Short mmCIF file of C-alpha atoms in Angstrom, two decimals:
data_model
loop_
_atom_site.label_atom_id
_atom_site.label_comp_id
_atom_site.label_asym_id
_atom_site.label_seq_id
_atom_site.Cartn_x
_atom_site.Cartn_y
_atom_site.Cartn_z
CA UNK A 181 16.57 -6.34 -11.42
CA UNK A 182 13.88 -7.56 -9.00
CA UNK A 183 12.89 -4.77 -6.59
CA UNK A 184 9.89 -5.49 -4.36
CA UNK A 185 9.93 -2.55 -1.93
CA UNK A 186 9.95 1.20 -2.49
CA UNK A 187 9.33 4.45 -0.63
CA UNK A 188 7.89 7.34 -2.62
CA UNK A 189 6.54 10.86 -2.08
CA UNK A 190 3.14 11.82 -3.49
CA UNK A 191 1.61 15.28 -3.56
CA UNK A 192 -1.75 16.16 -5.06
CA UNK A 193 -2.33 19.51 -6.71
CA UNK A 194 -3.79 22.45 -4.82
CA UNK A 195 -7.11 23.88 -5.94
CA UNK A 196 -7.13 27.09 -7.95
CA UNK A 197 -7.92 30.36 -6.16
CA UNK A 198 -11.40 31.81 -6.38
CA UNK A 199 -11.82 35.15 -8.14
CA UNK A 200 -13.07 38.39 -6.63
CA UNK A 201 -14.52 40.51 -9.44
CA UNK A 202 -17.60 42.54 -10.33
CA UNK A 203 -19.72 42.81 -13.43
CA UNK A 204 -19.29 46.14 -15.13
CA UNK A 205 -21.26 46.77 -18.30
CA UNK A 206 -22.60 49.90 -19.81
CA UNK A 207 -26.28 50.43 -19.08
CA UNK A 208 -26.26 47.54 -16.52
CA UNK A 209 -26.90 49.07 -13.10
CA UNK A 210 -25.42 47.30 -10.06
CA UNK A 211 -23.96 44.39 -11.99
CA UNK A 212 -22.76 42.72 -8.81
CA UNK A 213 -20.09 40.09 -8.02
CA UNK A 214 -19.19 37.61 -10.76
CA UNK A 215 -15.96 36.01 -9.56
CA UNK A 216 -15.71 32.34 -10.56
CA UNK A 217 -14.51 29.35 -8.55
CA UNK A 218 -11.07 27.83 -8.86
CA UNK A 219 -10.60 24.44 -10.51
CA UNK A 220 -9.82 21.27 -8.55
CA UNK A 221 -6.20 20.14 -8.21
CA UNK A 222 -5.05 16.88 -9.77
CA UNK A 223 -5.13 13.61 -7.81
CA UNK A 224 -2.25 11.15 -7.53
CA UNK A 225 -3.64 7.70 -8.39
CA UNK A 226 -1.98 4.31 -8.03
CA UNK A 227 -3.00 1.86 -10.75
CA UNK A 228 -2.23 -1.87 -10.88
CA UNK A 229 -0.71 -3.00 -14.18
CA UNK A 230 -0.29 -6.68 -15.08
CA UNK A 231 2.62 -5.81 -17.39
CA UNK A 232 4.83 -4.81 -14.45
CA UNK A 233 6.55 -7.34 -12.20
CA UNK A 234 8.94 -5.21 -10.16
CA UNK A 235 9.13 -1.84 -8.41
CA UNK A 236 12.47 -0.98 -10.02
CA UNK A 237 11.07 2.16 -11.69
CA UNK A 238 10.79 3.78 -8.25
CA UNK A 239 14.54 3.56 -7.80
CA UNK A 240 14.91 6.33 -10.36
CA UNK A 241 11.78 8.38 -9.69
CA UNK A 242 10.43 8.73 -6.18
CA UNK A 243 8.50 12.00 -6.32
CA UNK A 244 5.09 12.30 -7.96
CA UNK A 245 3.42 15.72 -7.87
CA UNK A 246 0.16 16.71 -9.57
CA UNK A 247 -0.50 20.23 -10.88
CA UNK A 248 -2.79 22.74 -9.21
CA UNK A 249 -6.16 23.71 -10.62
CA UNK A 250 -6.70 26.84 -12.65
CA UNK A 251 -7.83 30.06 -10.96
CA UNK A 252 -11.38 31.29 -11.29
CA UNK A 253 -12.16 33.97 -13.85
CA UNK A 254 -14.54 36.84 -14.43
CA UNK A 255 -18.14 36.27 -15.53
CA UNK A 256 -18.49 33.30 -13.11
CA UNK A 257 -15.96 31.26 -15.09
CA UNK A 258 -14.66 28.25 -13.18
CA UNK A 259 -10.95 27.50 -13.51
CA UNK A 260 -9.95 24.29 -15.32
CA UNK A 261 -9.39 21.12 -13.32
CA UNK A 262 -5.80 19.83 -13.33
CA UNK A 263 -4.93 16.44 -14.82
CA UNK A 264 -4.46 13.48 -12.49
CA UNK A 265 -1.07 11.78 -12.15
CA UNK A 266 -1.29 8.00 -12.72
CA UNK A 267 1.42 5.92 -11.02
CA UNK A 268 1.52 2.33 -12.31
CA UNK A 269 2.47 -0.48 -9.90
CA UNK A 270 2.65 -4.28 -10.27
CA UNK A 271 -0.22 -6.54 -9.27
CA UNK A 272 0.01 -7.57 -5.63
CA UNK A 273 1.30 -4.22 -4.35
CA UNK A 274 0.50 -3.29 -0.76
CA UNK A 275 0.34 0.43 -0.01
CA UNK A 276 1.22 1.66 3.50
CA UNK A 277 1.42 5.11 5.03
CA UNK A 278 5.09 5.70 5.84
CA UNK A 279 4.43 7.67 9.03
CA UNK A 280 1.92 5.31 10.68
CA UNK A 281 2.55 1.99 8.90
CA UNK A 282 -1.20 1.41 8.39
CA UNK A 283 -2.31 -0.37 5.23
CA UNK A 284 -4.15 1.89 2.82
CA UNK A 285 -4.72 -0.39 -0.17
CA UNK A 286 -3.97 -3.80 -1.65
CA UNK A 287 -3.90 -3.67 -5.45
CA UNK A 288 -4.42 -7.20 -6.75
CA UNK A 289 -6.47 -6.80 -9.95
CA UNK A 290 -5.37 -5.42 -13.29
CA UNK A 291 -6.60 -1.86 -13.70
CA UNK A 292 -7.52 -1.46 -10.02
CA UNK A 293 -7.01 2.14 -8.88
CA UNK A 294 -6.54 3.86 -5.55
CA UNK A 295 -6.42 7.62 -4.99
CA UNK A 296 -3.42 7.95 -2.71
CA UNK A 297 -3.48 11.79 -2.60
CA UNK A 298 -6.61 13.83 -3.30
CA UNK A 299 -6.38 17.14 -5.08
CA UNK A 300 -7.61 20.23 -3.23
CA UNK A 301 -10.92 21.76 -4.18
CA UNK A 302 -10.94 25.12 -5.87
CA UNK A 303 -11.57 28.21 -3.79
CA UNK A 304 -14.99 29.83 -4.10
CA UNK A 305 -15.29 33.11 -5.96
CA UNK A 306 -16.99 36.12 -4.41
CA UNK A 307 -20.17 35.40 -6.39
CA UNK A 308 -20.76 32.42 -4.03
CA UNK A 309 -20.91 34.65 -0.94
CA UNK A 310 -23.72 36.97 -2.01
CA UNK A 311 -26.47 37.10 0.65
CA UNK A 312 -29.49 39.27 1.31
CA UNK A 313 -27.44 41.30 3.80
CA UNK A 314 -24.16 41.34 1.87
CA UNK A 315 -24.91 42.04 -1.77
CA UNK A 316 -21.31 42.84 -2.76
CA UNK A 317 -18.78 40.63 -0.98
CA UNK A 318 -15.22 41.50 -1.92
CA UNK A 319 -13.44 38.34 -0.73
CA UNK A 320 -12.80 34.97 -2.36
CA UNK A 321 -11.26 31.75 -1.10
CA UNK A 322 -7.82 30.52 -1.90
CA UNK A 323 -7.51 27.01 -3.30
CA UNK A 324 -7.37 24.10 -0.87
CA UNK A 325 -3.93 22.48 -0.59
CA UNK A 326 -3.63 18.98 -2.02
CA UNK A 327 -2.86 15.98 0.17
CA UNK A 328 0.76 14.95 0.47
CA UNK A 329 2.52 12.05 2.16
CA UNK A 330 5.33 9.54 1.97
CA UNK A 331 4.15 6.01 1.30
CA UNK A 332 5.71 2.57 1.22
CA UNK A 333 5.03 0.16 -1.62
CA UNK A 334 5.50 -3.52 -0.87
CA UNK A 335 5.04 -6.08 -3.62
CA UNK A 336 3.91 -9.62 -2.82
CA UNK A 337 3.85 -12.10 -5.67
CA UNK A 338 0.46 -13.24 -6.90
CA UNK A 339 0.97 -16.98 -7.35
CA UNK A 340 -1.42 -19.89 -6.85
CA UNK A 341 1.19 -22.42 -5.73
CA UNK A 342 4.54 -21.80 -4.04
CA UNK A 343 7.62 -24.04 -3.89
CA UNK A 344 9.29 -23.83 -0.47
CA UNK A 345 12.19 -25.68 1.10
CA UNK A 346 15.86 -25.51 1.98
CA UNK A 347 18.38 -24.31 -0.63
CA UNK A 348 19.43 -26.86 -3.28
CA UNK A 349 16.51 -29.25 -2.74
CA UNK A 350 15.49 -28.92 -6.41
CA UNK A 351 12.80 -26.21 -6.47
CA UNK A 352 14.29 -24.38 -9.45
CA UNK A 353 14.72 -27.65 -11.36
CA UNK A 354 11.05 -28.50 -10.77
CA UNK A 355 9.70 -25.17 -12.04
CA UNK A 356 12.02 -25.38 -15.06
CA UNK A 357 10.62 -28.85 -15.89
CA UNK A 358 6.91 -28.01 -15.55
CA UNK A 359 6.82 -24.45 -17.00
CA UNK A 360 8.59 -22.15 -19.41
CA UNK A 361 10.40 -20.39 -16.54
CA UNK A 362 14.18 -20.60 -16.74
CA UNK A 363 15.70 -19.91 -13.32
CA UNK A 364 19.43 -20.20 -12.75
CA UNK A 365 20.29 -23.74 -11.68
CA UNK A 366 23.67 -24.64 -10.19
CA UNK A 367 25.20 -26.94 -7.58
CA UNK A 368 25.51 -24.36 -4.79
CA UNK A 369 23.19 -22.82 -2.23
CA UNK A 370 21.14 -19.70 -2.92
CA UNK A 371 21.45 -19.97 -6.68
CA UNK A 372 17.96 -18.41 -6.82
CA UNK A 373 18.09 -14.94 -5.28
CA UNK A 374 14.76 -13.64 -6.53
CA UNK A 375 11.33 -15.30 -6.79
CA UNK A 376 10.58 -16.86 -10.17
CA UNK A 377 7.08 -17.27 -11.62
CA UNK A 378 6.03 -19.88 -14.15
CA UNK A 379 2.68 -20.88 -15.67
CA UNK A 380 1.85 -24.58 -15.39
CA UNK A 381 -0.63 -25.78 -18.03
CA UNK A 382 -2.60 -28.87 -17.07
CA UNK A 383 -4.43 -28.83 -20.40
CA UNK A 384 -5.78 -26.29 -22.89
CA UNK A 385 -8.28 -24.84 -20.40
CA UNK A 386 -6.64 -25.39 -16.99
CA UNK A 387 -3.50 -23.72 -15.68
CA UNK A 388 -2.06 -22.10 -12.57
CA UNK A 389 0.86 -19.87 -11.58
CA UNK A 390 3.73 -21.55 -9.77
CA UNK A 391 6.32 -19.56 -7.78
CA UNK A 392 9.84 -20.67 -6.95
CA UNK A 393 10.61 -18.99 -3.62
CA UNK A 394 14.33 -18.62 -2.82
CA UNK A 395 15.59 -21.17 -0.28
CA UNK A 396 14.72 -20.67 3.37
CA UNK A 397 16.98 -21.59 6.27
CA UNK A 398 16.71 -21.81 10.04
CA UNK A 399 15.98 -18.36 11.50
CA UNK A 400 14.40 -17.05 8.30
CA UNK A 401 11.45 -15.55 10.23
CA UNK A 402 13.97 -13.33 12.05
CA UNK A 403 15.61 -12.23 8.80
CA UNK A 404 18.39 -14.84 8.65
CA UNK A 405 19.49 -15.66 5.09
CA UNK A 406 16.96 -14.19 2.69
CA UNK A 407 14.49 -14.10 5.60
CA UNK A 408 11.72 -11.53 5.42
CA UNK A 409 12.79 -10.48 1.93
CA UNK A 410 10.96 -13.44 0.43
CA UNK A 411 8.87 -15.08 3.17
CA UNK A 412 6.19 -12.48 2.47
CA UNK A 413 6.01 -13.63 -1.16
CA UNK A 414 4.72 -16.97 0.14
CA UNK A 415 1.83 -15.29 1.97
CA UNK A 416 -0.41 -14.93 -1.09
CA UNK A 417 0.04 -18.50 -2.34
CA UNK A 418 -2.94 -20.77 -1.83
CA UNK A 419 -1.04 -24.08 -1.81
CA UNK A 420 2.55 -24.86 -0.79
CA UNK A 421 4.67 -27.58 -2.36
CA UNK A 422 7.16 -28.39 0.37
CA UNK A 423 10.19 -29.81 -1.45
CA UNK A 424 12.48 -32.22 0.47
CA UNK A 425 15.80 -33.66 -0.62
CA UNK A 426 15.08 -37.21 0.55
CA UNK A 427 18.52 -38.36 -0.58
CA UNK A 428 20.21 -36.23 2.08
CA UNK A 429 23.15 -35.59 -0.25
CA UNK A 430 23.97 -32.31 1.52
CA UNK A 431 24.34 -34.13 4.83
CA UNK A 432 20.99 -32.90 6.15
CA UNK A 433 18.14 -35.05 7.43
CA UNK A 434 14.98 -34.43 5.31
CA UNK A 435 12.77 -34.85 8.39
CA UNK A 436 14.68 -32.16 10.26
CA UNK A 437 14.45 -29.91 7.18
CA UNK A 438 10.70 -30.49 7.05
CA UNK A 439 10.21 -29.48 10.69
CA UNK A 440 12.51 -26.45 10.51
CA UNK A 441 10.86 -24.98 7.41
CA UNK A 442 7.38 -25.46 8.87
CA UNK A 443 8.53 -23.81 12.08
CA UNK A 444 9.82 -20.80 10.13
CA UNK A 445 6.55 -20.51 8.22
CA UNK A 446 4.41 -20.63 11.37
CA UNK A 447 6.68 -18.17 13.22
CA UNK A 448 6.45 -15.69 10.38
CA UNK A 449 2.67 -15.99 10.14
CA UNK A 450 0.13 -18.27 11.81
CA UNK A 451 -1.95 -18.16 8.63
CA UNK A 452 1.09 -19.32 6.66
CA UNK A 453 1.62 -22.17 9.11
CA UNK A 454 -1.95 -23.34 8.41
CA UNK A 455 -1.59 -23.15 4.63
CA UNK A 456 -2.30 -26.34 2.65
CA UNK A 457 0.85 -28.31 1.91
CA UNK A 458 1.78 -31.14 -0.40
CA UNK A 459 5.16 -32.67 0.44
CA UNK A 460 7.42 -33.42 -2.53
CA UNK A 461 10.02 -36.17 -2.01
CA UNK A 462 12.55 -35.00 -4.59
CA UNK A 463 15.73 -36.72 -5.91
CA UNK A 464 14.07 -40.12 -5.94
CA UNK A 465 16.36 -41.06 -8.85
CA UNK A 466 19.24 -41.42 -6.36
CA UNK A 467 19.74 -44.66 -4.35
CA UNK A 468 19.83 -42.70 -1.09
CA UNK A 469 16.41 -41.28 -1.92
CA UNK A 470 14.94 -44.75 -2.34
CA UNK A 471 16.43 -45.80 1.01
CA UNK A 472 15.11 -42.80 2.96
CA UNK A 473 11.69 -42.49 1.35
CA UNK A 474 9.74 -44.94 3.53
CA UNK A 475 11.00 -43.36 6.76
CA UNK A 476 10.17 -39.87 5.53
CA UNK A 477 6.77 -40.99 4.21
CA UNK A 478 5.72 -42.51 7.54
CA UNK A 479 6.78 -39.40 9.45
CA UNK A 480 5.09 -36.92 7.08
CA UNK A 481 1.83 -38.87 6.85
CA UNK A 482 1.73 -39.18 10.64
CA UNK A 483 1.72 -35.37 10.69
CA UNK A 484 -1.31 -35.33 8.39
CA UNK A 485 0.40 -34.38 5.10
CA UNK A 486 0.30 -36.14 1.75
CA UNK A 487 3.64 -36.95 0.13
CA UNK A 488 4.45 -37.47 -3.56
CA UNK A 489 7.56 -39.01 -5.12
CA UNK A 490 9.35 -36.92 -7.73
CA UNK A 491 12.62 -36.44 -9.54
CA UNK A 492 13.35 -33.03 -11.01
CA UNK A 493 16.36 -34.51 -12.83
CA UNK A 494 14.37 -37.13 -14.77
CA UNK A 495 10.89 -35.57 -14.66
CA UNK A 496 9.46 -38.64 -12.93
CA UNK A 497 6.34 -37.91 -10.86
CA UNK A 498 6.13 -34.23 -11.81
CA UNK A 499 2.98 -34.58 -13.90
CA UNK A 500 1.18 -36.32 -11.03
CA UNK A 501 2.48 -33.62 -8.68
CA UNK A 502 1.03 -30.82 -10.83
CA UNK A 503 -2.34 -32.59 -11.08
CA UNK A 504 -2.50 -32.92 -7.28
CA UNK A 505 -1.51 -29.27 -6.80
CA UNK A 506 -4.27 -28.19 -9.20
CA UNK A 507 -6.80 -30.38 -7.36
CA UNK A 508 -5.83 -28.77 -4.04
CA UNK A 509 -6.28 -25.35 -5.62
CA UNK A 510 -9.86 -26.18 -6.57
CA UNK A 511 -10.63 -27.05 -2.95
CA UNK A 512 -8.92 -23.98 -1.51
CA UNK A 513 -11.03 -21.90 0.89
CA UNK A 514 -9.54 -18.45 1.58
CA UNK A 515 -9.28 -17.21 5.15
CA UNK A 516 -10.66 -13.76 5.96
CA UNK A 517 -8.07 -11.00 5.70
CA UNK A 518 -6.91 -10.14 9.22
CA UNK A 519 -5.53 -6.73 8.22
CA UNK A 520 -8.02 -4.25 6.83
CA UNK A 521 -7.36 -1.24 4.66
CA UNK A 522 -7.61 1.97 6.66
CA UNK A 523 -9.45 4.99 5.29
CA UNK A 524 -7.30 7.94 6.34
CA UNK A 525 -10.12 10.51 6.46
CA UNK A 526 -12.34 8.56 8.91
CA UNK A 527 -11.54 11.09 11.68
CA UNK A 528 -14.13 13.83 12.31
CA UNK A 529 -12.89 16.76 10.19
CA UNK A 530 -14.18 19.30 12.77
CA UNK A 531 -12.12 17.75 15.57
CA UNK A 532 -8.86 19.41 16.57
CA UNK A 533 -5.99 19.00 19.00
CA UNK A 534 -4.19 21.68 21.02
CA UNK A 535 -0.56 21.04 21.92
CA UNK A 536 2.55 22.88 23.04
CA UNK A 537 4.72 24.41 20.32
CA UNK A 538 8.37 25.44 20.05
CA UNK A 539 7.85 28.83 18.36
CA UNK A 540 4.41 29.69 19.79
CA UNK A 541 2.53 29.22 23.06
CA UNK A 542 0.01 26.76 21.57
CA UNK A 543 -0.48 24.85 18.32
CA UNK A 544 -3.85 23.80 16.93
CA UNK A 545 -4.07 20.82 14.59
CA UNK A 546 -7.22 19.67 12.84
CA UNK A 547 -8.38 19.02 9.29
CA UNK A 548 -11.00 21.74 8.92
CA UNK A 549 -9.21 24.48 10.86
CA UNK A 550 -5.96 23.89 8.94
CA UNK A 551 -7.86 23.92 5.66
CA UNK A 552 -9.60 27.17 6.70
CA UNK A 553 -6.25 28.85 7.41
CA UNK A 554 -4.82 27.72 4.08
CA UNK A 555 -7.85 28.98 2.11
CA UNK A 556 -8.34 32.35 3.82
CA UNK A 557 -6.98 35.59 2.37
CA UNK A 558 -5.95 37.41 5.55
CA UNK A 559 -5.29 40.64 3.62
CA UNK A 560 -9.05 41.06 3.15
CA UNK A 561 -11.07 42.36 6.12
CA UNK A 562 -14.24 40.49 5.12
CA UNK A 563 -12.33 37.23 4.77
CA UNK A 564 -10.70 37.80 8.17
CA UNK A 565 -14.09 38.41 9.81
CA UNK A 566 -15.45 35.19 8.28
CA UNK A 567 -12.41 33.33 9.61
CA UNK A 568 -13.07 34.61 13.14
CA UNK A 569 -16.71 33.48 13.00
CA UNK A 570 -15.79 29.95 11.89
CA UNK A 571 -12.94 29.85 14.48
CA UNK A 572 -15.48 30.45 17.24
CA UNK A 573 -18.09 28.08 15.82
CA UNK A 574 -15.54 25.23 15.86
CA UNK A 575 -15.08 25.81 19.61
CA UNK A 576 -11.39 26.66 19.37
CA UNK A 577 -11.74 29.84 21.45
CA UNK A 578 -13.31 27.94 24.34
CA UNK A 579 -10.82 25.08 24.10
CA UNK A 580 -7.85 27.48 24.24
CA UNK A 581 -9.30 29.18 27.31
CA UNK A 582 -9.63 25.80 28.99
CA UNK A 583 -5.93 25.28 28.28
CA UNK A 584 -5.23 28.55 30.10
CA UNK A 585 -4.37 30.85 27.22
CA UNK A 586 -3.94 34.51 28.10
CA UNK A 587 -4.48 37.56 25.93
CA UNK A 588 -1.36 38.34 23.92
CA UNK A 589 -0.15 34.73 23.76
CA UNK A 590 0.39 33.15 20.34
CA UNK A 591 -1.27 30.26 18.53
CA UNK A 592 0.23 28.44 15.53
CA UNK A 593 -1.93 26.82 12.82
CA UNK A 594 -0.02 25.45 9.84
CA UNK A 595 2.50 28.16 8.92
CA UNK A 596 0.49 31.03 10.45
CA UNK A 597 0.98 32.40 13.97
CA UNK A 598 -1.91 34.37 15.54
CA UNK A 599 -2.02 36.58 18.61
CA UNK A 600 -4.90 35.67 20.91
CA UNK A 601 -7.26 38.52 21.79
CA UNK A 602 -10.56 38.63 23.69
CA UNK A 603 -13.54 40.03 21.75
#
């Protein structure tokens, strides 16, 4: 089954907790703190794999969670780092954040990796907090939570040349003649319901990948017919072979077909509308094809396109067609990518936002303050004092006062609710 879209949940492992312990040995006076750091949580990594050609695996497994790191030990022993979780995806997979829709990665090369969720760092043990004024700290950090999010995977075929055109113009017959691909071929519309890839070999050293894109119809850019399901698979192709049924056996005018398909391509994407095209006058073995060819040729060439005669039924002209397609590939100049990958942690980690909240008077959101709350052991007085110092240094106290907070009102950060007091 061909599945080219999926929505999955990824969660990296939390870091291990730091250890609060002290060295106690006979005859060793004032051994001091020796609590080790926690180990880092496992990452969730997407990896492109050329052996995959569909996202069907994500129909049965949609949740990928890495393990947390090991806790720190005595004698300054650092906890073990957790293993990463590798999620394999097909080449040509776009990765988008489900909440914002921004593009995070485009995995187009075999073995290419992208860390979609970073594991949390391990909490520091009490040995890390020894200072000249505090020789025996009793607190240690908790492990940092791992990143988690829902993401969308969208696969776009990686093909050099794409066959486009109305249903039943002969695209499947052409790819079956020139490659080892065996698409379903029958005398009714939409026989091909999924894109089909085939390798065309010009000679022992030259080849390219040809894609048979399911038939497009008027309104495809708005989702009519197969619409958006397969128009996006055309986006990565470098050259388009626009197949026309010049015989008009289905009662359609090939010139009207030509204009309608080009309109759909340009409406879906301006870049797609500018893509190099070679027009294929198919079904030239029929008398009606011979009669219509000159009229179609004059119209297409007046629009600035080259046209080639072909017959998928007899194989006539297909070799010349493949040579011309390969030649156009060699002269292809890629356009710059209009959509860039977004790095999610570009925002200043010290920045924060104060908003209204349903179960508290105010809510504070920000990367560093939320991480601080998650990693602080509030049962320890020293840890609580350190939290208050960092809270003030981030400017949260002053910002809350600007918002009009009064003593006794509550502030939510993550799953903790604090009562505001003046000190």
